[in-house]
Amino acid sequence: MDTRDAELIAEITDLRKRRGAVILAHNYQLGEVQDIADFVGDSLELSQRAAGTGAGVIVFCGVHFMAETASILCPDKVVLLPDVHAGCPMANMITAERLREKKKEIPQAAVVCYINSPAEVKAESDICCTSANAVAIVESLDAEEILFVPDQYLGHYVSTRTGKKMVLWPGYCPTHARITPERIRELRQEYPGARVVVHPECRPEVIALADEAMGTGGMRRYAQRDDVSEMIVGTEIGMIHRLRKENPGKRFIPVSEQAICPNMKLITLEKVLWSLQEMSPEVKVAEQIRWRAMAAVDKMLKVGSQR
Ligand code: 13P
Ligand code: SF4
């Protein structure tokens, strides 16, 4: 660690105490940001942590929809997103207005929205899901038809696992879309003993070649299994930091060094410190949207996680 990082960490440590703040970080954050967090996790775990924290201030090291979800769950807390430009391009591939139009075409369908969506879209949905519980959420619904938004690849994966009739919104994650089946084949040849685990945001052709598809929390638990010593990891590169840190004797091979989410990487130690100094940028969801979005998120939290 260089001297500048050590100084920043000392300042953050002091200020977070004085502010009564908790620092939550997603598994894709820069290693040094993960290392100063009170809790590191996947989208589901982070929303559960936000809902349960006693702290008055949440510094959310992740992207905008994650901070919004914390604000939906904790309207009385100050939720800080250290870089206001840290958005999720997939979440921006849908708007509430377009969703309302689509709902008119298929009014019989239940609307399931991936947590990677704006609060206004959650407010238009029946229930929310994350990659950890999407299969369980869809299975929990009585509806014969599901409108799944906005990730077509996660939606496709869920339809193969549940057999449900699903209409898929054409959104996708540009970072996971960069992972190719050719690369999986190459790595399998190079590391024949390794397990291939990919995120369900990957293309169906990639998922078809993997041993397992799961969200980042599932990957973390999978890596800890005694029968796993070598793992090809098909997700954003930040995940590798955590897997290596927690499993020093094991080998983790990223599918692509290019699988970088530039938005996740906007959060730095400097920006965490500035956000605590300025108590800004704050993410706050307007009350008339919040209570409707809350219903969808709350229903999800009651169903729980699948893997
Ligand atoms: P997880 O919920 O699996 O951590 O995924 C979040 C995400 O943004 C994946 O791109
Ligand atoms: Fe959004 Fe993809 Fe980045 Fe996840 S990795 S936050 S889905 S752009």
mmCIF file of C-alpha atoms and ligand atoms in Angstrom:
data_model
loop_
_atom_site.group_PDB
_atom_site.id
_atom_site.type_symbol
_atom_site.label_atom_id
_atom_site.label_comp_id
_atom_site.label_asym_id
_atom_site.label_seq_id
_atom_site.Cartn_x
_atom_site.Cartn_y
_atom_site.Cartn_z
ATOM 1 C CA MET A 1 0.000 0.000 0.000
ATOM 2 C CA ASP A 2 1.400 3.446 -0.869
ATOM 3 C CA THR A 3 1.597 6.358 1.582
ATOM 4 C CA ARG A 4 -1.265 8.264 -0.084
ATOM 5 C CA ASP A 5 -3.633 5.269 0.291
ATOM 6 C CA ALA A 6 -2.565 4.840 3.939
ATOM 7 C CA GLU A 7 -3.336 8.532 4.616
ATOM 8 C CA LEU A 8 -6.694 8.306 2.878
ATOM 9 C CA ILE A 9 -7.646 5.179 4.824
ATOM 10 C CA ALA A 10 -6.700 6.854 8.132
ATOM 11 C CA GLU A 11 -8.861 9.892 7.268
ATOM 12 C CA ILE A 12 -11.794 7.722 6.138
ATOM 13 C CA THR A 13 -11.554 5.621 9.314
ATOM 14 C CA ASP A 14 -11.693 8.716 11.497
ATOM 15 C CA LEU A 15 -14.477 10.468 9.586
ATOM 16 C CA ARG A 16 -16.735 7.431 9.145
ATOM 17 C CA LYS A 17 -16.775 7.077 12.965
ATOM 18 C CA ARG A 18 -17.597 10.737 13.508
ATOM 19 C CA ARG A 19 -20.366 10.599 10.898
ATOM 20 C CA GLY A 20 -21.770 7.307 12.218
ATOM 21 C CA ALA A 21 -21.465 5.889 8.703
ATOM 22 C CA VAL A 22 -21.404 2.345 7.397
ATOM 23 C CA ILE A 23 -19.516 1.631 4.148
ATOM 24 C CA LEU A 24 -21.110 -0.966 1.873
ATOM 25 C CA ALA A 25 -19.249 -2.165 -1.230
ATOM 26 C CA HIS A 26 -20.204 -4.376 -4.152
ATOM 27 C CA ASN A 27 -18.005 -7.317 -5.169
ATOM 28 C CA TYR A 28 -16.951 -5.439 -8.357
ATOM 29 C CA GLN A 29 -15.436 -2.473 -6.526
ATOM 30 C CA LEU A 30 -11.714 -1.703 -6.729
ATOM 31 C CA GLY A 31 -9.732 -3.913 -4.306
ATOM 32 C CA GLU A 32 -8.727 -0.991 -2.083
ATOM 33 C CA VAL A 33 -12.366 0.119 -1.787
ATOM 34 C CA GLN A 34 -13.530 -3.418 -0.909
ATOM 35 C CA ASP A 35 -10.802 -3.552 1.732
ATOM 36 C CA ILE A 36 -12.059 -0.501 3.674
ATOM 37 C CA ALA A 37 -15.748 -1.497 3.549
ATOM 38 C CA ASP A 38 -17.706 -2.689 6.584
ATOM 39 C CA PHE A 39 -19.449 -5.155 4.314
ATOM 40 C CA VAL A 40 -18.784 -6.422 0.779
ATOM 41 C CA GLY A 41 -21.445 -8.374 -1.056
ATOM 42 C CA ASP A 42 -23.751 -9.001 -4.000
ATOM 43 C CA SER A 43 -26.822 -6.884 -4.777
ATOM 44 C CA LEU A 44 -29.128 -8.956 -2.579
ATOM 45 C CA GLU A 45 -26.788 -9.035 0.418
ATOM 46 C CA LEU A 46 -26.159 -5.290 0.102
ATOM 47 C CA SER A 47 -29.868 -4.478 0.087
ATOM 48 C CA GLN A 48 -30.364 -6.753 3.107
ATOM 49 C CA ARG A 49 -27.489 -5.025 4.908
ATOM 50 C CA ALA A 50 -28.826 -1.574 4.047
ATOM 51 C CA ALA A 51 -32.274 -2.561 5.342
ATOM 52 C CA GLY A 52 -30.811 -3.857 8.609
ATOM 53 C CA THR A 53 -28.177 -1.256 9.445
ATOM 54 C CA GLY A 54 -28.482 0.950 12.506
ATOM 55 C CA ALA A 55 -26.113 3.545 11.014
ATOM 56 C CA GLY A 56 -27.562 6.928 10.040
ATOM 57 C CA VAL A 57 -25.329 7.283 6.990
ATOM 58 C CA ILE A 58 -24.678 4.675 4.282
ATOM 59 C CA VAL A 59 -21.738 5.226 1.931
ATOM 60 C CA PHE A 60 -22.670 3.040 -1.017
ATOM 61 C CA CYS A 61 -19.663 1.937 -3.056
ATOM 62 C CA GLY A 62 -21.445 0.560 -6.073
ATOM 63 C CA VAL A 63 -23.649 1.967 -8.838
ATOM 64 C CA HIS A 64 -26.683 4.254 -8.785
ATOM 65 C CA PHE A 65 -29.466 1.621 -8.700
ATOM 66 C CA MET A 66 -27.835 0.036 -5.636
ATOM 67 C CA ALA A 67 -27.754 3.346 -3.744
ATOM 68 C CA GLU A 68 -31.347 3.987 -4.845
ATOM 69 C CA THR A 69 -32.399 0.601 -3.467
ATOM 70 C CA ALA A 70 -30.780 1.522 -0.140
ATOM 71 C CA SER A 71 -32.712 4.813 -0.188
ATOM 72 C CA ILE A 72 -35.963 2.959 -0.989
ATOM 73 C CA LEU A 73 -35.411 0.693 2.006
ATOM 74 C CA CYS A 74 -34.058 3.357 4.371
ATOM 75 C CA PRO A 75 -35.867 6.664 3.713
ATOM 76 C CA ASP A 76 -34.632 8.162 6.985
ATOM 77 C CA LYS A 77 -30.953 7.526 6.317
ATOM 78 C CA VAL A 78 -28.508 9.578 4.292
ATOM 79 C CA VAL A 79 -27.341 7.426 1.348
ATOM 80 C CA LEU A 80 -24.150 8.656 -0.309
ATOM 81 C CA LEU A 81 -22.896 7.472 -3.715
ATOM 82 C CA PRO A 82 -19.266 8.725 -3.875
ATOM 83 C CA ASP A 83 -19.499 9.377 -7.642
ATOM 84 C CA VAL A 84 -22.883 10.503 -8.918
ATOM 85 C CA HIS A 85 -21.927 9.384 -12.453
ATOM 86 C CA ALA A 86 -21.586 5.732 -11.410
ATOM 87 C CA GLY A 87 -24.659 4.484 -13.255
ATOM 88 C CA CYS A 88 -25.499 1.068 -14.716
ATOM 89 C CA PRO A 89 -25.960 1.122 -18.510
ATOM 90 C CA MET A 90 -28.315 -1.858 -18.338
ATOM 91 C CA ALA A 91 -30.545 -0.061 -15.818
ATOM 92 C CA ASN A 92 -30.682 2.840 -18.280
ATOM 93 C CA MET A 93 -32.000 0.580 -21.068
ATOM 94 C CA ILE A 94 -35.535 0.905 -19.693
ATOM 95 C CA THR A 95 -37.793 3.734 -18.535
ATOM 96 C CA ALA A 96 -41.031 3.661 -16.552
ATOM 97 C CA GLU A 97 -42.880 5.178 -19.510
ATOM 98 C CA ARG A 98 -41.776 2.446 -21.933
ATOM 99 C CA LEU A 99 -42.570 -0.203 -19.353
ATOM 100 C CA ARG A 100 -46.109 1.207 -18.901
ATOM 101 C CA GLU A 101 -46.627 0.940 -22.692
ATOM 102 C CA LYS A 102 -45.417 -2.672 -22.721
ATOM 103 C CA LYS A 103 -47.692 -3.564 -19.800
ATOM 104 C CA LYS A 104 -50.680 -2.377 -21.831
ATOM 105 C CA GLU A 105 -49.760 -4.904 -24.575
ATOM 106 C CA ILE A 106 -49.633 -7.848 -22.133
ATOM 107 C CA PRO A 107 -51.755 -6.883 -19.111
ATOM 108 C CA GLN A 108 -52.027 -10.534 -18.018
ATOM 109 C CA ALA A 109 -48.257 -10.820 -17.384
ATOM 110 C CA ALA A 110 -46.690 -10.351 -13.946
ATOM 111 C CA VAL A 111 -43.803 -7.869 -14.100
ATOM 112 C CA VAL A 112 -40.512 -9.013 -12.564
ATOM 113 C CA CYS A 113 -37.767 -6.414 -12.565
ATOM 114 C CA TYR A 114 -34.109 -7.113 -12.048
ATOM 115 C CA ILE A 115 -32.736 -4.922 -9.257
ATOM 116 C CA ASN A 116 -30.505 -3.332 -11.947
ATOM 117 C CA SER A 117 -33.279 -0.886 -12.843
ATOM 118 C CA PRO A 118 -34.320 2.676 -11.939
ATOM 119 C CA ALA A 119 -36.598 3.206 -8.913
ATOM 120 C CA GLU A 120 -39.404 4.364 -11.268
ATOM 121 C CA VAL A 121 -39.276 0.996 -13.044
ATOM 122 C CA LYS A 122 -39.372 -0.881 -9.732
ATOM 123 C CA ALA A 123 -42.445 1.204 -8.880
ATOM 124 C CA GLU A 124 -44.169 -0.167 -12.032
ATOM 125 C CA SER A 125 -43.246 -3.795 -11.239
ATOM 126 C CA ASP A 126 -44.950 -6.525 -9.238
ATOM 127 C CA ILE A 127 -41.754 -7.851 -7.707
ATOM 128 C CA CYS A 128 -38.034 -7.266 -7.864
ATOM 129 C CA CYS A 129 -35.230 -9.865 -8.081
ATOM 130 C CA THR A 130 -31.451 -10.139 -8.108
ATOM 131 C CA SER A 131 -29.237 -12.693 -9.828
ATOM 132 C CA ALA A 132 -29.155 -14.638 -6.531
ATOM 133 C CA ASN A 133 -32.894 -15.169 -6.284
ATOM 134 C CA ALA A 134 -34.329 -14.633 -9.801
ATOM 135 C CA VAL A 135 -35.257 -18.316 -10.266
ATOM 136 C CA ALA A 136 -36.889 -18.524 -6.820
ATOM 137 C CA ILE A 137 -38.781 -15.262 -7.384
ATOM 138 C CA VAL A 138 -40.216 -16.356 -10.738
ATOM 139 C CA GLU A 139 -41.107 -19.779 -9.312
ATOM 140 C CA SER A 140 -42.925 -18.073 -6.434
ATOM 141 C CA LEU A 141 -45.393 -16.375 -8.817
ATOM 142 C CA ASP A 142 -48.749 -17.869 -9.815
ATOM 143 C CA ALA A 143 -48.919 -15.918 -13.095
ATOM 144 C CA GLU A 144 -48.724 -18.002 -16.289
ATOM 145 C CA GLU A 145 -46.807 -15.290 -18.103
ATOM 146 C CA ILE A 146 -43.939 -13.077 -16.896
ATOM 147 C CA LEU A 147 -42.654 -9.816 -18.322
ATOM 148 C CA PHE A 148 -38.992 -9.795 -17.249
ATOM 149 C CA VAL A 149 -37.095 -6.476 -17.359
ATOM 150 C CA PRO A 150 -34.524 -5.205 -18.259
ATOM 151 C CA ASP A 151 -31.924 -8.029 -18.652
ATOM 152 C CA GLN A 152 -32.791 -10.345 -21.548
ATOM 153 C CA TYR A 153 -29.947 -12.752 -20.722
ATOM 154 C CA LEU A 154 -30.799 -13.197 -17.045
ATOM 155 C CA GLY A 155 -34.445 -13.498 -18.149
ATOM 156 C CA HIS A 156 -33.529 -16.178 -20.690
ATOM 157 C CA TYR A 157 -31.547 -18.082 -18.075
ATOM 158 C CA VAL A 158 -34.496 -17.965 -15.656
ATOM 159 C CA SER A 159 -36.903 -19.168 -18.357
ATOM 160 C CA THR A 160 -34.687 -22.227 -19.006
ATOM 161 C CA ARG A 161 -34.593 -23.015 -15.282
ATOM 162 C CA THR A 162 -38.297 -22.499 -14.572
ATOM 163 C CA GLY A 163 -39.979 -23.410 -17.868
ATOM 164 C CA LYS A 164 -42.185 -20.300 -17.469
ATOM 165 C CA LYS A 165 -43.502 -18.343 -20.420
ATOM 166 C CA MET A 166 -41.464 -15.149 -20.324
ATOM 167 C CA VAL A 167 -41.436 -11.976 -22.389
ATOM 168 C CA LEU A 168 -37.933 -10.490 -22.203
ATOM 169 C CA TRP A 169 -37.025 -6.810 -22.327
ATOM 170 C CA PRO A 170 -34.080 -6.357 -24.755
ATOM 171 C CA GLY A 171 -31.599 -4.923 -22.208
ATOM 172 C CA TYR A 172 -28.179 -6.380 -21.426
ATOM 173 C CA CYS A 173 -24.979 -5.684 -19.527
ATOM 174 C CA PRO A 174 -22.255 -4.380 -21.885
ATOM 175 C CA THR A 175 -19.547 -5.747 -19.573
ATOM 176 C CA HIS A 176 -20.864 -9.326 -19.477
ATOM 177 C CA ALA A 177 -21.778 -9.215 -23.178
ATOM 178 C CA ARG A 178 -18.016 -8.958 -23.877
ATOM 179 C CA ILE A 179 -17.487 -12.498 -22.605
ATOM 180 C CA THR A 180 -17.462 -14.864 -25.601
ATOM 181 C CA PRO A 181 -17.998 -18.618 -26.026
ATOM 182 C CA GLU A 182 -14.679 -18.798 -27.941
ATOM 183 C CA ARG A 183 -12.823 -17.529 -24.877
ATOM 184 C CA ILE A 184 -14.518 -20.108 -22.625
ATOM 185 C CA ARG A 185 -13.482 -22.890 -25.040
ATOM 186 C CA GLU A 186 -9.873 -21.629 -25.111
ATOM 187 C CA LEU A 187 -9.641 -21.447 -21.332
ATOM 188 C CA ARG A 188 -11.165 -24.908 -20.905
ATOM 189 C CA GLN A 189 -8.372 -26.288 -23.104
ATOM 190 C CA GLU A 190 -5.728 -24.361 -21.207
ATOM 191 C CA TYR A 191 -7.054 -25.311 -17.736
ATOM 192 C CA PRO A 192 -8.794 -28.683 -18.178
ATOM 193 C CA GLY A 193 -9.210 -29.234 -14.412
ATOM 194 C CA ALA A 194 -10.854 -25.876 -13.702
ATOM 195 C CA ARG A 195 -14.567 -25.304 -13.038
ATOM 196 C CA VAL A 196 -16.173 -22.720 -15.290
ATOM 197 C CA VAL A 197 -18.557 -20.427 -13.405
ATOM 198 C CA VAL A 198 -20.254 -17.509 -15.161
ATOM 199 C CA HIS A 199 -22.708 -14.790 -14.203
ATOM 200 C CA PRO A 200 -26.263 -15.227 -15.565
ATOM 201 C CA GLU A 201 -25.920 -11.791 -17.210
ATOM 202 C CA CYS A 202 -23.688 -13.562 -19.774
ATOM 203 C CA ARG A 203 -25.031 -14.521 -23.198
ATOM 204 C CA PRO A 204 -26.903 -17.877 -23.373
ATOM 205 C CA GLU A 205 -24.106 -19.350 -25.591
ATOM 206 C CA VAL A 206 -21.629 -18.614 -22.796
ATOM 207 C CA ILE A 207 -23.877 -19.986 -20.049
ATOM 208 C CA ALA A 208 -24.373 -23.170 -22.099
ATOM 209 C CA LEU A 209 -20.619 -23.844 -21.974
ATOM 210 C CA ALA A 210 -20.233 -23.219 -18.233
ATOM 211 C CA ASP A 211 -20.428 -25.717 -15.372
ATOM 212 C CA GLU A 212 -22.464 -23.262 -13.309
ATOM 213 C CA ALA A 213 -24.194 -19.908 -13.681
ATOM 214 C CA MET A 214 -24.627 -17.834 -10.544
ATOM 215 C CA GLY A 215 -24.468 -14.338 -9.123
ATOM 216 C CA THR A 216 -21.407 -12.968 -7.360
ATOM 217 C CA GLY A 217 -22.512 -14.111 -3.883
ATOM 218 C CA GLY A 218 -23.033 -17.643 -5.218
ATOM 219 C CA MET A 219 -19.594 -17.559 -6.861
ATOM 220 C CA ARG A 220 -18.014 -16.640 -3.565
ATOM 221 C CA ARG A 221 -19.642 -19.578 -1.778
ATOM 222 C CA TYR A 222 -18.856 -21.952 -4.669
ATOM 223 C CA ALA A 223 -15.150 -20.985 -4.545
ATOM 224 C CA GLN A 224 -15.021 -22.004 -0.892
ATOM 225 C CA ARG A 225 -16.073 -25.589 -1.593
ATOM 226 C CA ASP A 226 -13.436 -28.226 -0.805
ATOM 227 C CA ASP A 227 -13.771 -29.806 -4.247
ATOM 228 C CA VAL A 228 -12.991 -26.527 -6.055
ATOM 229 C CA SER A 229 -9.298 -25.648 -6.398
ATOM 230 C CA GLU A 230 -9.229 -23.941 -9.796
ATOM 231 C CA MET A 231 -11.997 -21.743 -11.187
ATOM 232 C CA ILE A 232 -12.490 -19.874 -14.467
ATOM 233 C CA VAL A 233 -14.501 -16.810 -13.493
ATOM 234 C CA GLY A 234 -16.935 -15.342 -16.023
ATOM 235 C CA THR A 235 -17.844 -12.010 -14.546
ATOM 236 C CA GLU A 236 -16.545 -8.505 -13.867
ATOM 237 C CA ILE A 237 -12.857 -8.479 -12.967
ATOM 238 C CA GLY A 238 -13.334 -6.980 -9.457
ATOM 239 C CA MET A 239 -14.689 -10.350 -8.277
ATOM 240 C CA ILE A 240 -11.214 -11.855 -8.610
ATOM 241 C CA HIS A 241 -9.854 -9.642 -5.797
ATOM 242 C CA ARG A 242 -12.271 -11.084 -3.296
ATOM 243 C CA LEU A 243 -11.953 -14.684 -4.462
ATOM 244 C CA ARG A 244 -8.130 -14.569 -4.236
ATOM 245 C CA LYS A 245 -8.171 -12.798 -0.884
ATOM 246 C CA GLU A 246 -10.519 -15.338 0.682
ATOM 247 C CA ASN A 247 -9.002 -18.448 -0.919
ATOM 248 C CA PRO A 248 -5.215 -17.952 -0.936
ATOM 249 C CA GLY A 249 -4.371 -21.548 -1.928
ATOM 250 C CA LYS A 250 -6.704 -21.633 -4.950
ATOM 251 C CA ARG A 251 -6.372 -20.452 -8.526
ATOM 252 C CA PHE A 252 -8.845 -18.018 -10.116
ATOM 253 C CA ILE A 253 -8.647 -17.290 -13.837
ATOM 254 C CA PRO A 254 -10.631 -14.312 -15.143
ATOM 255 C CA VAL A 255 -12.407 -15.090 -18.419
ATOM 256 C CA SER A 256 -11.451 -11.687 -19.691
ATOM 257 C CA GLU A 257 -9.269 -8.871 -18.380
ATOM 258 C CA GLN A 258 -11.599 -6.655 -20.475
ATOM 259 C CA ALA A 259 -14.671 -7.562 -18.428
ATOM 260 C CA ILE A 260 -14.462 -4.266 -16.567
ATOM 261 C CA CYS A 261 -17.486 -2.242 -15.493
ATOM 262 C CA PRO A 262 -16.190 1.334 -15.881
ATOM 263 C CA ASN A 263 -18.974 2.647 -13.678
ATOM 264 C CA MET A 264 -18.080 0.408 -10.748
ATOM 265 C CA LYS A 265 -14.491 1.628 -11.068
ATOM 266 C CA LEU A 266 -15.479 5.293 -10.693
ATOM 267 C CA ILE A 267 -15.548 4.866 -6.912
ATOM 268 C CA THR A 268 -12.107 5.508 -5.415
ATOM 269 C CA LEU A 269 -10.752 6.023 -1.902
ATOM 270 C CA GLU A 270 -10.485 9.783 -2.584
ATOM 271 C CA LYS A 271 -14.148 9.958 -3.559
ATOM 272 C CA VAL A 272 -15.204 7.947 -0.493
ATOM 273 C CA LEU A 273 -13.377 10.475 1.681
ATOM 274 C CA TRP A 274 -14.818 13.484 -0.177
ATOM 275 C CA SER A 275 -18.343 12.106 0.101
ATOM 276 C CA LEU A 276 -17.932 11.767 3.871
ATOM 277 C CA GLN A 277 -16.463 15.272 4.122
ATOM 278 C CA GLU A 278 -19.165 16.910 2.003
ATOM 279 C CA MET A 279 -21.996 14.483 2.888
ATOM 280 C CA SER A 280 -22.676 14.404 -0.838
ATOM 281 C CA PRO A 281 -23.630 13.275 -3.471
ATOM 282 C CA GLU A 282 -26.766 12.030 -1.764
ATOM 283 C CA VAL A 283 -29.162 9.634 -3.507
ATOM 284 C CA LYS A 284 -32.776 10.072 -2.444
ATOM 285 C CA VAL A 285 -35.859 8.558 -4.040
ATOM 286 C CA ALA A 286 -38.954 10.807 -4.104
ATOM 287 C CA GLU A 287 -41.633 9.569 -1.702
ATOM 288 C CA GLN A 288 -44.383 9.001 -4.320
ATOM 289 C CA ILE A 289 -42.019 6.656 -6.231
ATOM 290 C CA ARG A 290 -40.399 5.183 -3.140
ATOM 291 C CA TRP A 291 -43.440 3.605 -1.531
ATOM 292 C CA ARG A 292 -44.440 1.853 -4.784
ATOM 293 C CA ALA A 293 -40.879 0.668 -5.479
ATOM 294 C CA MET A 294 -40.655 -0.458 -1.851
ATOM 295 C CA ALA A 295 -43.562 -2.857 -2.370
ATOM 296 C CA ALA A 296 -41.640 -4.670 -5.155
ATOM 297 C CA VAL A 297 -38.363 -4.765 -3.190
ATOM 298 C CA ASP A 298 -40.083 -5.818 0.026
ATOM 299 C CA LYS A 299 -41.841 -8.714 -1.720
ATOM 300 C CA MET A 300 -38.461 -9.872 -3.031
ATOM 301 C CA LEU A 301 -36.839 -9.754 0.403
ATOM 302 C CA LYS A 302 -39.691 -11.896 1.780
ATOM 303 C CA VAL A 303 -39.114 -14.623 -0.842
ATOM 304 C CA GLY A 304 -35.376 -14.703 0.014
ATOM 305 C CA SER A 305 -32.445 -16.089 -1.933
ATOM 306 C CA GLN A 306 -32.054 -19.246 -3.920
ATOM 307 C CA ARG A 307 -28.258 -19.662 -4.173
HETATM 308 P P1 13P B 1 -24.767 -9.553 -8.333
HETATM 309 O O1 13P B 1 -26.055 -9.271 -7.676
HETATM 310 O O2 13P B 1 -24.596 -10.968 -8.744
HETATM 311 O O3 13P B 1 -23.636 -9.105 -7.440
HETATM 312 O O4 13P B 1 -24.682 -8.729 -9.682
HETATM 313 C C1 13P B 1 -24.799 -7.342 -9.765
HETATM 314 C C2 13P B 1 -24.401 -6.825 -11.060
HETATM 315 O O5 13P B 1 -24.489 -5.659 -11.344
HETATM 316 C C3 13P B 1 -23.897 -7.756 -12.013
HETATM 317 O O6 13P B 1 -23.453 -7.102 -13.131
HETATM 318 FE FE1 SF4 B 2 -24.509 -2.714 -14.712
HETATM 319 FE FE2 SF4 B 2 -23.076 -4.564 -15.946
HETATM 320 FE FE3 SF4 B 2 -21.852 -2.776 -14.424
HETATM 321 FE FE4 SF4 B 2 -23.369 -4.725 -13.333
HETATM 322 S S1 SF4 B 2 -21.453 -4.968 -14.472
HETATM 323 S S2 SF4 B 2 -23.372 -2.572 -12.790
HETATM 324 S S3 SF4 B 2 -25.003 -4.883 -14.872
HETATM 325 S S4 SF4 B 2 -23.003 -2.383 -16.317
#
